[in-house]
Coordinates of C-alpha atoms in Angstrom, one line a residue:
M1 CA -9.5 26.9 25.2
N2 CA -7.4 23.8 24.5
V3 CA -3.9 24.4 23.3
V4 CA -4.2 21.4 20.8
P5 CA -7.4 21.2 18.7
E6 CA -9.6 18.2 19.3
G7 CA -8.6 15.2 17.1
Y8 CA -4.9 16.3 16.9
H9 CA -1.8 15.7 19.0
T10 CA 1.0 17.9 20.1
V11 CA 3.1 16.8 17.1
T12 CA 1.7 16.5 13.6
P13 CA 4.0 15.3 10.8
W14 CA 4.1 16.8 7.3
M15 CA 4.8 14.8 4.2
I16 CA 5.9 16.7 1.1
T17 CA 5.9 15.3 -2.4
R18 CA 6.7 16.6 -5.9
G19 CA 3.2 16.4 -7.3
H20 CA 2.3 13.0 -6.0
T21 CA 0.4 13.9 -2.8
A22 CA -2.9 12.6 -4.2
D23 CA -1.3 9.2 -5.0
L24 CA 0.4 9.2 -1.5
I25 CA -3.0 9.8 0.1
E26 CA -4.5 6.8 -1.7
F27 CA -1.5 4.6 -0.7
I28 CA -1.9 5.6 2.9
K29 CA -5.7 5.0 2.8
V30 CA -5.2 1.5 1.4
V31 CA -2.2 0.4 3.5
F32 CA -3.2 1.8 6.8
D33 CA -7.0 2.0 6.5
A34 CA -6.6 5.8 6.9
T35 CA -9.3 8.3 6.5
E36 CA -8.9 11.4 4.4
L37 CA -10.0 14.4 6.3
G38 CA -9.8 16.9 3.5
R39 CA -7.6 18.5 0.8
V40 CA -7.2 21.9 -0.8
G41 CA -6.2 21.8 -4.4
E42 CA -6.2 19.3 -7.2
A43 CA -3.8 16.3 -7.9
G44 CA -0.4 17.7 -8.6
A45 CA -1.1 21.0 -6.8
I46 CA -2.4 20.1 -3.4
G47 CA -1.7 22.9 -1.1
H48 CA -2.9 21.1 2.1
A49 CA -4.3 17.7 2.9
E50 CA -4.9 15.7 6.0
V51 CA -5.4 12.0 6.7
R52 CA -6.0 10.2 10.0
I53 CA -4.1 7.0 10.6
G54 CA -5.4 5.4 13.8
D55 CA -5.6 8.3 16.3
S56 CA -3.1 10.6 14.6
V57 CA -3.3 13.2 11.8
V58 CA -0.7 13.4 9.1
M59 CA -0.6 16.5 6.9
L60 CA 0.5 16.4 3.3
F61 CA 1.1 18.8 0.4
D62 CA 2.7 19.0 -3.0
R63 CA 6.0 20.8 -3.2
P64 CA 5.4 24.4 -4.4
D65 CA 6.9 24.8 -7.9
R66 CA 7.0 28.6 -8.0
P67 CA 9.7 30.9 -9.4
D68 CA 10.0 32.6 -6.0
N69 CA 10.8 29.3 -4.3
P70 CA 12.3 26.8 -6.9
D71 CA 14.5 24.9 -4.4
W72 CA 11.8 23.9 -1.9
P73 CA 12.6 20.2 -1.6
A74 CA 10.4 17.2 -1.5
T75 CA 11.1 15.9 2.0
P76 CA 11.0 12.2 2.6
A77 CA 9.3 11.3 5.9
F78 CA 10.4 8.7 8.3
L79 CA 7.3 7.6 10.3
R80 CA 6.8 5.0 13.0
L81 CA 3.4 3.5 13.5
Y82 CA 1.9 0.9 15.9
V83 CA -0.6 -1.3 14.2
A84 CA -2.8 -4.3 15.2
D85 CA -1.5 -6.6 12.3
D86 CA 2.0 -5.7 11.1
Q87 CA 2.1 -8.6 8.6
E88 CA -1.2 -7.4 6.9
V89 CA 0.0 -3.8 6.7
L90 CA 3.3 -4.9 5.2
K91 CA 1.5 -7.2 2.7
R92 CA -0.8 -4.3 1.6
A93 CA 2.2 -2.0 1.3
V94 CA 4.1 -4.4 -1.0
E95 CA 0.9 -5.0 -3.1
N96 CA 0.7 -1.2 -3.6
G97 CA 4.2 -0.6 -4.7
G98 CA 6.1 -0.5 -1.3
T99 CA 9.5 -2.2 -0.9
V100 CA 10.4 -4.1 2.2
V101 CA 13.5 -2.6 3.9
T102 CA 13.5 -5.0 6.9
R103 CA 11.3 -8.0 7.4
P104 CA 9.3 -8.4 10.6
T105 CA 11.7 -9.0 13.4
E106 CA 10.9 -9.3 17.1
L107 CA 13.1 -7.1 19.2
F108 CA 14.0 -7.4 22.9
W109 CA 11.5 -4.8 24.2
G110 CA 8.5 -6.7 22.9
D111 CA 7.8 -5.1 19.5
R112 CA 7.9 -6.9 16.2
V113 CA 9.3 -4.3 13.7
S114 CA 9.5 -4.1 10.0
R115 CA 10.2 -1.2 7.6
F116 CA 9.1 -0.5 4.1
A117 CA 9.7 2.3 1.6
D118 CA 6.7 3.6 -0.2
P119 CA 6.7 4.5 -3.9
F120 CA 7.1 8.2 -3.0
G121 CA 10.4 7.9 -1.1
N122 CA 9.1 7.7 2.5
L123 CA 10.2 5.2 5.1
W124 CA 7.6 3.6 7.4
W125 CA 8.5 1.7 10.6
V126 CA 5.7 -0.7 11.4
H127 CA 5.5 -1.9 14.9
Q128 CA 3.2 -4.5 16.5
R129 CA 3.4 -5.1 20.3
V130 CA 3.8 -8.9 20.6
A131 CA 5.2 -9.2 24.2
E132 CA 5.1 -7.3 27.5
P133 CA 8.5 -8.3 29.0
T134 CA 9.2 -7.3 32.6
E135 CA 12.4 -5.3 33.2
E136 CA 14.1 -8.5 34.3
E137 CA 12.9 -10.3 31.1
M138 CA 14.0 -7.4 29.0
N139 CA 17.5 -7.5 30.4
A140 CA 17.6 -11.3 29.7
R141 CA 16.3 -10.7 26.2
M142 CA 19.0 -8.1 25.5
A143 CA 21.6 -10.8 26.1
D144 CA 19.8 -13.5 24.1
P145 CA 21.7 -14.2 20.9
A146 CA 18.5 -14.4 18.9
F147 CA 17.5 -10.8 20.0
I148 CA 21.1 -9.6 19.5
E149 CA 21.0 -11.0 15.9
G150 CA 17.5 -9.4 15.3
M151 CA 18.8 -6.0 16.4
E152 CA 21.9 -6.3 14.3
Y153 CA 19.7 -7.2 11.3
V154 CA 17.4 -4.2 11.8
Q155 CA 20.2 -1.8 12.4
S156 CA 22.2 -3.0 9.3
A157 CA 19.5 -2.1 6.8
E158 CA 20.4 0.6 4.3
F159 CA 17.8 3.1 3.0
T160 CA 18.3 6.0 0.8
P161 CA 15.3 8.1 0.0
S162 CA 14.4 7.9 -3.7
R163 CA 12.8 11.3 -4.1

C-alpha cells in the first residue's frame, strides 16, 4: 500500500475562508485552469473541497462558525506555483479581482517571479522558468546589478493579508 494516495503529494495545502470558499474555487479554476475534484457542503458552508492545479491538490473549506469554536480564523495561504505562462496567469488574476503585489521580475536563478493577492486574502507566487543558468552563470548573475535590483524589488514588496 502506498503511503500517499495516487494523485496526491506528500504535502497538501489547505486554504480556509470565511464563507467564500465557493468563490475561491471559481477564482482558482479561472486563473490557474484548475479542476475541481469535489466538495462537501454548499456555498458559505463548504466543509471540504479539493481542486487540482497542475499536478497538485489544494484542499479548501469555509471557516466553521460554531459556538464551540468561534475563534477559528480564516487563514491566508501563501502559495508558490510554477506555470507555463506567468504573464497570462497574472492577467487572468487581475481580470478576476486579484491585485499585483510584484510585477514579473527575472531573478538570478532563472525564474521570472511575480506575486498577486487574490480577493480572498491569499498571496500567490507565480514562477515561470525562463533560464537554466549553470552554477558559474548563476554566480555571475548574483553579482549583476540588474539581478541585484530585481531581488531588492521583489524583497521590498509589502503584503498584509486582508482577511
